XYZ file of N, CA, C and O in Angstrom:
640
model
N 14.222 9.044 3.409
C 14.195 9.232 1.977
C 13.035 8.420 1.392
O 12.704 7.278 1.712
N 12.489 9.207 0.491
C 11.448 8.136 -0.296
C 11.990 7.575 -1.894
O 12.079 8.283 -2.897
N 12.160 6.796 -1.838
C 12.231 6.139 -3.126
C 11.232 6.269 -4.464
O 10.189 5.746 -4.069
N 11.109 6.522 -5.269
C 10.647 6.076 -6.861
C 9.793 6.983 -6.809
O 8.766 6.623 -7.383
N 9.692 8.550 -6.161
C 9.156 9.174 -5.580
C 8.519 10.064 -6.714
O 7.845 11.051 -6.420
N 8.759 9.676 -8.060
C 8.077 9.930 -9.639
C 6.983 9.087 -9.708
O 6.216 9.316 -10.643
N 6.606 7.836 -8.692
C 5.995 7.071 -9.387
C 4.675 7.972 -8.405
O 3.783 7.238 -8.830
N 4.202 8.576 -7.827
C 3.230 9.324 -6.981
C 2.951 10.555 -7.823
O 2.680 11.536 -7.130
N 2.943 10.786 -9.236
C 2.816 11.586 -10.197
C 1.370 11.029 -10.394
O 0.917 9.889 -10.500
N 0.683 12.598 -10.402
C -0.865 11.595 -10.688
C -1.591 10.769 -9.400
O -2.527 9.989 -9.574
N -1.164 10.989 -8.446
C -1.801 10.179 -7.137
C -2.328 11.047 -6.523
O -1.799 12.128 -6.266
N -3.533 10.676 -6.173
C -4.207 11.948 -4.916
C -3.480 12.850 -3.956
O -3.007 12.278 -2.974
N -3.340 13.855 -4.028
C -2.736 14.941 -2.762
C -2.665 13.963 -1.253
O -1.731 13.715 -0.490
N -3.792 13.654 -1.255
C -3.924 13.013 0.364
C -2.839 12.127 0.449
O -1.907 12.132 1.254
N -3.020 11.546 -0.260
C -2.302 10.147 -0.547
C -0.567 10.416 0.127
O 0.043 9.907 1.066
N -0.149 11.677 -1.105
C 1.140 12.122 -1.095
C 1.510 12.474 0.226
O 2.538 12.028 0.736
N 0.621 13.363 0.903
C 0.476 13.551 1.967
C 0.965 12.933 3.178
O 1.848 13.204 3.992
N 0.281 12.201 3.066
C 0.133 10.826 4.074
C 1.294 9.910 4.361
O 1.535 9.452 5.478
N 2.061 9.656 3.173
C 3.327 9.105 2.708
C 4.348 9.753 3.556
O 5.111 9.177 4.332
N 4.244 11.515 3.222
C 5.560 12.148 3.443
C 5.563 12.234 5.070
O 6.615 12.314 5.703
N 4.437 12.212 5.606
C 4.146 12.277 7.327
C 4.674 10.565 7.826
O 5.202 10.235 8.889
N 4.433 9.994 7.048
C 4.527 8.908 7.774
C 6.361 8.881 7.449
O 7.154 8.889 8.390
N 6.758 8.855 6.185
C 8.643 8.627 6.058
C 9.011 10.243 7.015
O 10.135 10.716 6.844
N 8.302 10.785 7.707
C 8.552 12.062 8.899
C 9.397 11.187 10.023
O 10.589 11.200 10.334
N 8.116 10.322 10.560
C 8.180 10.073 11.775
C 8.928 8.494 11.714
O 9.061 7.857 12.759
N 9.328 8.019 10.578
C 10.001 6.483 10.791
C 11.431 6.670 10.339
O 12.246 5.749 10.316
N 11.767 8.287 9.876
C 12.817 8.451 9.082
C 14.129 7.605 11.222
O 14.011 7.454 12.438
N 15.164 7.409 9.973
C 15.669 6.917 9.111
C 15.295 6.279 8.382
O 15.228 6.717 7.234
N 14.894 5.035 8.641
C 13.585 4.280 7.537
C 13.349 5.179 6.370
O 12.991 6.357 6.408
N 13.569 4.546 5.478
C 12.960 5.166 4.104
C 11.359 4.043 3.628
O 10.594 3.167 4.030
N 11.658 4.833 2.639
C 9.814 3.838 1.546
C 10.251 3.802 0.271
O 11.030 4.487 -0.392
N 9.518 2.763 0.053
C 9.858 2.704 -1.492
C 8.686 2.525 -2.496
O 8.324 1.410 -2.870
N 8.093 3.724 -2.926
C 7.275 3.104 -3.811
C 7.563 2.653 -4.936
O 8.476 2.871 -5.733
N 5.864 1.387 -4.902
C 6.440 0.075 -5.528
C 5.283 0.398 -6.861
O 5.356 -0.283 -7.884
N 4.016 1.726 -6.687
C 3.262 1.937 -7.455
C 2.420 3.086 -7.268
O 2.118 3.200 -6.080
N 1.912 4.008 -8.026
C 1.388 5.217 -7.924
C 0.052 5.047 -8.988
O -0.744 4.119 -9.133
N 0.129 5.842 -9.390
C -1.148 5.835 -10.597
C -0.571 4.719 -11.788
O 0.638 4.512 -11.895
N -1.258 4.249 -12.384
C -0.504 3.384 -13.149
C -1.163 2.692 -14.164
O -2.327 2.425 -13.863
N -0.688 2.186 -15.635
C -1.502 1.474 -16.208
C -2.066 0.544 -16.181
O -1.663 -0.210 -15.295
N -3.237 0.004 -17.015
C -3.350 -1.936 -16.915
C -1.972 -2.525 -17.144
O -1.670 -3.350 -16.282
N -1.162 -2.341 -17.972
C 0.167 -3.571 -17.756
C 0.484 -3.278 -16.486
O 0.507 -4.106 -15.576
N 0.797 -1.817 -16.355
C 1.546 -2.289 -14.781
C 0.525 -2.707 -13.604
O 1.159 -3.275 -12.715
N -0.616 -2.627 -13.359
C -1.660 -3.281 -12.822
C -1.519 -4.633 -12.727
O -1.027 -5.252 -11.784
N -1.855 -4.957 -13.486
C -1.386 -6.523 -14.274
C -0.680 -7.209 -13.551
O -1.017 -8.182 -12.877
N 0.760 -6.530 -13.705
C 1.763 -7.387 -12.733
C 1.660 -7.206 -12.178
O 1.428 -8.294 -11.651
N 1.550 -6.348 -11.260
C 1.380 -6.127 -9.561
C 0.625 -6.947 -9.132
O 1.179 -7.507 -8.187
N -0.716 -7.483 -9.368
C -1.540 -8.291 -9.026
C -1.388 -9.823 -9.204
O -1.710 -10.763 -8.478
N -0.786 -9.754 -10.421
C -0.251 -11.195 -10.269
C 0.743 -11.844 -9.726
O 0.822 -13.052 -9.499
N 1.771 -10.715 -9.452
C 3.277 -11.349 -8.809
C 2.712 -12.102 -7.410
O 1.911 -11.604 -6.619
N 3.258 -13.262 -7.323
C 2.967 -14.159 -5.722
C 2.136 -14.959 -6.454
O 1.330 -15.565 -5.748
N 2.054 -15.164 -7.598
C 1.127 -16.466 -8.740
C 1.590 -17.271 -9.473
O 2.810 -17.116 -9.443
N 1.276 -18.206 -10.251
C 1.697 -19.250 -11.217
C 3.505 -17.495 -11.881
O 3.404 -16.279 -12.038
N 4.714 -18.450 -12.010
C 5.749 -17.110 -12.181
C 5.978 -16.830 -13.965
O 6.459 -15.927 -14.650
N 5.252 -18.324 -14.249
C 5.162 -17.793 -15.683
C 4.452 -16.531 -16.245
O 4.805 -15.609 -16.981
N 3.420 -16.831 -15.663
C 2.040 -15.892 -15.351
C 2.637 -14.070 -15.225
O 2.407 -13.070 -15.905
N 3.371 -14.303 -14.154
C 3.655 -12.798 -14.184
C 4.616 -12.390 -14.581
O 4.724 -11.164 -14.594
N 5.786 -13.250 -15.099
C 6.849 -12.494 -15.827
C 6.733 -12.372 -17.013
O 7.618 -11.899 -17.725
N 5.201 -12.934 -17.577
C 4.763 -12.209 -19.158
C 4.090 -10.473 -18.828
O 4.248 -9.446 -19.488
N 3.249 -10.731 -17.428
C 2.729 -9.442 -17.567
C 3.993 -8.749 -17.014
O 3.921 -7.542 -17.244
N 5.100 -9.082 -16.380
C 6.015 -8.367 -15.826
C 6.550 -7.554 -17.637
O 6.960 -6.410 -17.834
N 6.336 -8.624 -18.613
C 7.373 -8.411 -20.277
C 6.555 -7.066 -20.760
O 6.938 -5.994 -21.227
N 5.416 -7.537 -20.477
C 3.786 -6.333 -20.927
C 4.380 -5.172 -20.660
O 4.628 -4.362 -21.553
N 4.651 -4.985 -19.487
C 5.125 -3.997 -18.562
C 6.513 -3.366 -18.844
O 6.756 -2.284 -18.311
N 7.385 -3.915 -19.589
C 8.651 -3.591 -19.935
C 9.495 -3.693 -18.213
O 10.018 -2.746 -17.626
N 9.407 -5.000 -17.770
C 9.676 -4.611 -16.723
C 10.881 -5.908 -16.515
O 10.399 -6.616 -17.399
N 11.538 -6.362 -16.236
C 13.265 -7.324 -16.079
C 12.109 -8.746 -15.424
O 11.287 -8.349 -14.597
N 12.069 -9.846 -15.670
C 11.285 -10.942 -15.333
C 12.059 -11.375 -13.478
O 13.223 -11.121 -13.170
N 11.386 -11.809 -12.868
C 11.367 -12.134 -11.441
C 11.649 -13.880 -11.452
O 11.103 -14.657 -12.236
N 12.756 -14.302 -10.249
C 12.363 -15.866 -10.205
C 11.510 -16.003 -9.019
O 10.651 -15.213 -8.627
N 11.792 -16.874 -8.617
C 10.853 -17.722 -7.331
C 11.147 -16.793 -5.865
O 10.289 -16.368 -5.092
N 12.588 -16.644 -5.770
C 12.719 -16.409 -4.636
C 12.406 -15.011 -4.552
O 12.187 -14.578 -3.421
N 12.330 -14.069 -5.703
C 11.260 -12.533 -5.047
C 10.184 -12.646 -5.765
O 9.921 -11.549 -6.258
N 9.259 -13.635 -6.130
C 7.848 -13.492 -6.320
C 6.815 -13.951 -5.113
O 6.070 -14.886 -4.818
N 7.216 -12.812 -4.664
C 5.731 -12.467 -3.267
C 4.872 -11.708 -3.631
O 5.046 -10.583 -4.100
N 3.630 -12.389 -3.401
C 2.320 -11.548 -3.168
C 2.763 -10.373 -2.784
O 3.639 -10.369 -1.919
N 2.421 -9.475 -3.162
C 2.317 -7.636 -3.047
C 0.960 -6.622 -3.371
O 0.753 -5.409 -3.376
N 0.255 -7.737 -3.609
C -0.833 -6.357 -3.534
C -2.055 -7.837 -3.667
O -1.833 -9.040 -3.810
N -3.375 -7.040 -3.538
C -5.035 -7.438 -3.318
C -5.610 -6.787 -4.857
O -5.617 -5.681 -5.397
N -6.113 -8.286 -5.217
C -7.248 -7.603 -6.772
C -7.663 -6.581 -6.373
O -7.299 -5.724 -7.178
N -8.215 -6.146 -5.600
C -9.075 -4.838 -5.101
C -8.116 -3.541 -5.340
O -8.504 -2.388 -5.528
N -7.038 -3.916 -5.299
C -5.734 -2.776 -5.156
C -6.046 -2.101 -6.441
O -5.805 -0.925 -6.712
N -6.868 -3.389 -7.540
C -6.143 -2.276 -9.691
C -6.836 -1.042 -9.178
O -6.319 0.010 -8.801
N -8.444 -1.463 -9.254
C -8.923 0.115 -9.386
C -8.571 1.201 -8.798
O -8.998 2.240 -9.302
N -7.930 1.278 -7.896
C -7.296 2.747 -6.951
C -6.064 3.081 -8.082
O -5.870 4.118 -8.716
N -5.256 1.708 -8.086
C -3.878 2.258 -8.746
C -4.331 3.310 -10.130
O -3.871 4.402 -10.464
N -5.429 2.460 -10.744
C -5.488 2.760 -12.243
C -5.783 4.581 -12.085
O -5.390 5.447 -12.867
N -6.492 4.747 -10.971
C -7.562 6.150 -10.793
C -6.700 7.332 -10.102
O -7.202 8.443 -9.925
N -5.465 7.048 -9.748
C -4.394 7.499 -9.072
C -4.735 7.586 -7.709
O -4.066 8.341 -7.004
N -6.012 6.700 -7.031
C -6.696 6.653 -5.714
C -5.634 5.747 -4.564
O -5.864 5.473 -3.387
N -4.419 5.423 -5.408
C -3.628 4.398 -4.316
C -2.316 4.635 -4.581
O -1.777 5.090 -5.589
N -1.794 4.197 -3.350
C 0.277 4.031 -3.637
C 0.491 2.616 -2.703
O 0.354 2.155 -1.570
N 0.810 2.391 -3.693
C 1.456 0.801 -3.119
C 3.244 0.935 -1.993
O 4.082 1.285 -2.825
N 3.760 0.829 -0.980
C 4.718 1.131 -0.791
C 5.269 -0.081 0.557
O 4.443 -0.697 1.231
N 6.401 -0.195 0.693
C 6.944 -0.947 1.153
C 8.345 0.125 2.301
O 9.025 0.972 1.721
N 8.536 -0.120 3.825
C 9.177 0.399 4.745
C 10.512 -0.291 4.631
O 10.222 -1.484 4.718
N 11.833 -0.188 4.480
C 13.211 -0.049 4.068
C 14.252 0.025 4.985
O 13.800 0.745 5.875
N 15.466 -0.324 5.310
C 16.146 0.008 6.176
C 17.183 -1.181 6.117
O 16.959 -2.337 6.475
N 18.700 -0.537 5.449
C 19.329 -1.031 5.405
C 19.311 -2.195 3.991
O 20.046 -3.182 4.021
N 18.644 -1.999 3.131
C 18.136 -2.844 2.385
C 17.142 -3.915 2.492
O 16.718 -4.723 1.666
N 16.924 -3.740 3.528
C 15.924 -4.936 3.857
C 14.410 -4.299 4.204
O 14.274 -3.415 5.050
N 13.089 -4.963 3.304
C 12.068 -4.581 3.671
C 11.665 -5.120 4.895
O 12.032 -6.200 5.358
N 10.525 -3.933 5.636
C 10.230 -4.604 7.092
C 8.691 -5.465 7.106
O 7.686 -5.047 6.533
N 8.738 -6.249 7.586
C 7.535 -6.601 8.390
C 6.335 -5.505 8.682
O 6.760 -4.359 8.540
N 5.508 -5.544 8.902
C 4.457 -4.641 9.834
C 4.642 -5.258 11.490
O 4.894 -6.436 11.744
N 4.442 -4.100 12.580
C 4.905 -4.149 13.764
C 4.094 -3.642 14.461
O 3.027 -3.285 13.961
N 4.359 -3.451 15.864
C 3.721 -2.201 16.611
C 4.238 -0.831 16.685
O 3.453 0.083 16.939
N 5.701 -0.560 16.452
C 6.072 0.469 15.978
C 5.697 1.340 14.240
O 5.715 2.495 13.814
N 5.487 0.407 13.869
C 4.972 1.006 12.535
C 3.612 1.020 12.413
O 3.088 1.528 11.421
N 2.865 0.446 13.440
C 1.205 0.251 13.256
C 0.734 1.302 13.963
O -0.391 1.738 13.719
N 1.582 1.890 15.002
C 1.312 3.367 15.890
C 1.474 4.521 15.006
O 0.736 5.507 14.998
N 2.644 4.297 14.153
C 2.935 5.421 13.730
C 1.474 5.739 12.020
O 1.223 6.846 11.545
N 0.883 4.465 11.571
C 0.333 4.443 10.468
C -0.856 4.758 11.293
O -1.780 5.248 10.644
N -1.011 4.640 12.236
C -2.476 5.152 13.229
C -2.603 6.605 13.156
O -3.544 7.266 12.717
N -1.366 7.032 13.718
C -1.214 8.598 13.808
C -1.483 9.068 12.224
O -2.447 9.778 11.938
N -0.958 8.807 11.677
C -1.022 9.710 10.107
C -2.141 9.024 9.131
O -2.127 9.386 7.955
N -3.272 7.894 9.612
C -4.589 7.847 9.210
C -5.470 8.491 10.067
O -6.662 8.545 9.766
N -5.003 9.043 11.211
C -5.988 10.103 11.740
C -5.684 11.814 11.808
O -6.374 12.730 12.257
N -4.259 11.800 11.118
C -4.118 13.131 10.748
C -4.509 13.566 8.817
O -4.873 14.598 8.253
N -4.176 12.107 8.326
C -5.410 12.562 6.930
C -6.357 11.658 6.929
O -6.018 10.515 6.625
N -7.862 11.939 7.283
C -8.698 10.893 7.121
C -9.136 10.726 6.222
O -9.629 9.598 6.244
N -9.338 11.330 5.061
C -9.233 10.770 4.071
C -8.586 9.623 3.287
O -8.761 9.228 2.134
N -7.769 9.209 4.295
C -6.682 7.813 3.684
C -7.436 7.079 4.373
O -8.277 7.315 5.240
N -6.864 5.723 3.672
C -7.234 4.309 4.171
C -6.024 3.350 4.123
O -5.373 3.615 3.113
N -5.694 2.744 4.544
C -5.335 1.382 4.636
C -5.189 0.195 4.635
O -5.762 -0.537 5.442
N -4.263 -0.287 3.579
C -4.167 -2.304 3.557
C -3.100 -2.588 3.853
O -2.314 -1.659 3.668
N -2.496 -3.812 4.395
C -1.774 -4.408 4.231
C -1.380 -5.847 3.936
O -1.711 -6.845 4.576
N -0.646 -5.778 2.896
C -0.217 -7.518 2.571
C 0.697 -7.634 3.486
O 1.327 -6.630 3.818
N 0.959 -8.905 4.091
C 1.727 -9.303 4.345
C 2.157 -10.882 3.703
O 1.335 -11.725 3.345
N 3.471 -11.016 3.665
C 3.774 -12.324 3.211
C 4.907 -13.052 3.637
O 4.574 -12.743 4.782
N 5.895 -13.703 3.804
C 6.537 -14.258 4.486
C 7.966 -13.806 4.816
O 8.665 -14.174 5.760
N 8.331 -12.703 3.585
C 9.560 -11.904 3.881
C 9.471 -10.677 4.075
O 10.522 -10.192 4.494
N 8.445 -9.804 3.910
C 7.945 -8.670 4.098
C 6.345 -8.074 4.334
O 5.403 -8.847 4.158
N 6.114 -6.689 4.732
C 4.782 -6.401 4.160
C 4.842 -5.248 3.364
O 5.778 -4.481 3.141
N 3.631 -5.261 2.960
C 3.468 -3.643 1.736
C 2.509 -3.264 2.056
O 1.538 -3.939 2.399
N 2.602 -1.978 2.000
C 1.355 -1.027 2.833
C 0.617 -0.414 1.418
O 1.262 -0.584 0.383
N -0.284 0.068 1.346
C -1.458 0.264 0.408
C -2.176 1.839 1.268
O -2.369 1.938 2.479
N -2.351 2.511 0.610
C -2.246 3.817 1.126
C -3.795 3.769 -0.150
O -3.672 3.209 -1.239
N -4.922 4.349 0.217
C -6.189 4.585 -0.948
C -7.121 5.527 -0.157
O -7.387 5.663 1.037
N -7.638 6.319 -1.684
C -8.773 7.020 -0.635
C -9.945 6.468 -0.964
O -10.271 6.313 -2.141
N -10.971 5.988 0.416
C -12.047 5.289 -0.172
C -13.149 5.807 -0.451
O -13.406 6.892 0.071
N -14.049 5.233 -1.285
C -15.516 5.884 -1.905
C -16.627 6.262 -0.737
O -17.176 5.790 0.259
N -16.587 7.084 -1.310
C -18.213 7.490 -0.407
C -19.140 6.088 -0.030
O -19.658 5.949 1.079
N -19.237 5.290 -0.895
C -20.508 4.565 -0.338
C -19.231 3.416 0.322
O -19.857 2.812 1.194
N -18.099 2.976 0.315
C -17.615 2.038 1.132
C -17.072 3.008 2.386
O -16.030 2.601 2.899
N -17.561 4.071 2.873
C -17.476 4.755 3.662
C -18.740 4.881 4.717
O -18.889 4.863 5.939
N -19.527 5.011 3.592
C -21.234 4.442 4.212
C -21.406 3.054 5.003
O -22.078 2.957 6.030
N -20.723 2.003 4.405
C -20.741 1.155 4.727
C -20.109 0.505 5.799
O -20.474 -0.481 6.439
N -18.708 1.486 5.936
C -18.063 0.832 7.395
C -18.526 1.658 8.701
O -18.237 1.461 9.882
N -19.499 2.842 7.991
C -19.662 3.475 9.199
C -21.238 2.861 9.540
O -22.073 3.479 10.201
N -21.437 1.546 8.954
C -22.949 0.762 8.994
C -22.860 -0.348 9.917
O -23.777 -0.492 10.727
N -22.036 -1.029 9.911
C -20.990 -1.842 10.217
C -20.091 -2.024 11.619
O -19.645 -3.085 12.056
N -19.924 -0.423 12.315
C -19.569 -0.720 13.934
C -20.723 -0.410 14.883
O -21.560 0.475 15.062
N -20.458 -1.244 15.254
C -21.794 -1.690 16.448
C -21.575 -0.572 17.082
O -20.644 0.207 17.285
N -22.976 -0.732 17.413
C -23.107 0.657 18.708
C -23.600 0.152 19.645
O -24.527 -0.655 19.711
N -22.493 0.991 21.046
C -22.604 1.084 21.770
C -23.741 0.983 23.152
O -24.114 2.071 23.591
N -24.153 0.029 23.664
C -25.510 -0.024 24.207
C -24.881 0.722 25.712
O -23.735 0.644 26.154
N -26.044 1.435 26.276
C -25.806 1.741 27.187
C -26.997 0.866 27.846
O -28.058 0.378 27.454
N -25.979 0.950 29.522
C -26.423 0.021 30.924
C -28.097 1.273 31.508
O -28.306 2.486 31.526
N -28.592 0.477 31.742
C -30.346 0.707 31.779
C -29.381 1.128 33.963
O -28.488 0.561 34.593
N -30.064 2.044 34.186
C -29.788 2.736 35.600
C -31.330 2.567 36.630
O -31.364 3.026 37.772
C-alpha cells in the first residue's frame, strides 16, 4: 500500500512510476509519502525538521501542520531536496512495515537498483538518520547529468 498517495499530485510521471514499481516488489512493505510537489511552507519544514525544534515547529505552524518534540525531529530531507519538491521534480518517501520505518539495507538497495534502471530518468538520495531512512526519488537536470557522466573515470585499457 502506498500512503498519502494525494500528496504525488503534480509530481513527474517518472517519479510516480518509479514509486509504484518499487512498493511492487517490497510489497508487503508499504511507503509513505512524506512529500510530493509542494509549497515554500511546506518546503520550509521539511528542510528544517532535524534543526534548532523551535525553528521548525514555527515553519511546521506556517504549514498548518501539529508541532513535533525532540524525540521525532529527525533530519528528513537535504537543502538541495526544496527545488525538486517545489517543481513537482521529487517525492520524498519513507519504507513501512508494521509501523515502523526501515533503515536502508541490501534488500532495499537491490530492489531501488532495479527500478533506477528500469526508469532512468529517476535519481536517488538518501537520508539517513539514527531511527530511520527516507528515500528521495528526483528527476535530474540535463546539465547535472552532463556532469556525472564527466565525472566516471574511464576505463584504461592494458597496452598488449
Amino acid at each position: 500500500m502506498i500512503y498519502f498517495e494525494e500528496k504525488l499530485d503534480g509530481v513527474h510521471t517518472d517519479i510516480i512510476t518509479a514509486i509504484k514499481k518499487l512498493w511492487l516488489n517490497i510489497s508487503p512493505k508499504t511507503i509513505q509519502i512524506l512529500a510530493g510537489k509542494s509549497t515554500d511552507e511546506q518546503v520550509d519544514h521539511i528542510i528544517k525538521q532535524g534543526g534548532k525544534l523551535e525553528d521548525v515547529n514555527y515553519a511546521r505552524a506556517l504549514a498548518n501542520l501539529y508541532p513535533i518534540d525532540s524525540k521525532t525531529n529527525h533530519k528528513i530531507a537535504k537543502p538541495k531536496f526544496a527545488e525538486y519538491l517545489k517543481k513537482g521534480d521529487g517525492a520524498l518517501f519513507v519504507i513501512r512495515s508494521n509501523g515502523f520505518r526501515h533503515k536502508n539495507d541490501k534488500r532495499f538497495q537491490i530492489v531501488l537498483d532495479w527500478v533506477l534502471e528500469e526508469v532512468p530518468t529517476v535519481s536517488l538520495d538518501v537520508v539517513e538518520n539514527d531511527k530511520h531512512a527516507t528515500f528521495f526519488f528526483y528527476i535530474k537536470k540535463k546539465k547535472e547529468k552532463e556532469e556525472a557522466i564527466e565525472e566516471t573515470p574511464k576505463e584504461e585499457t592494458p597496452n598488449e
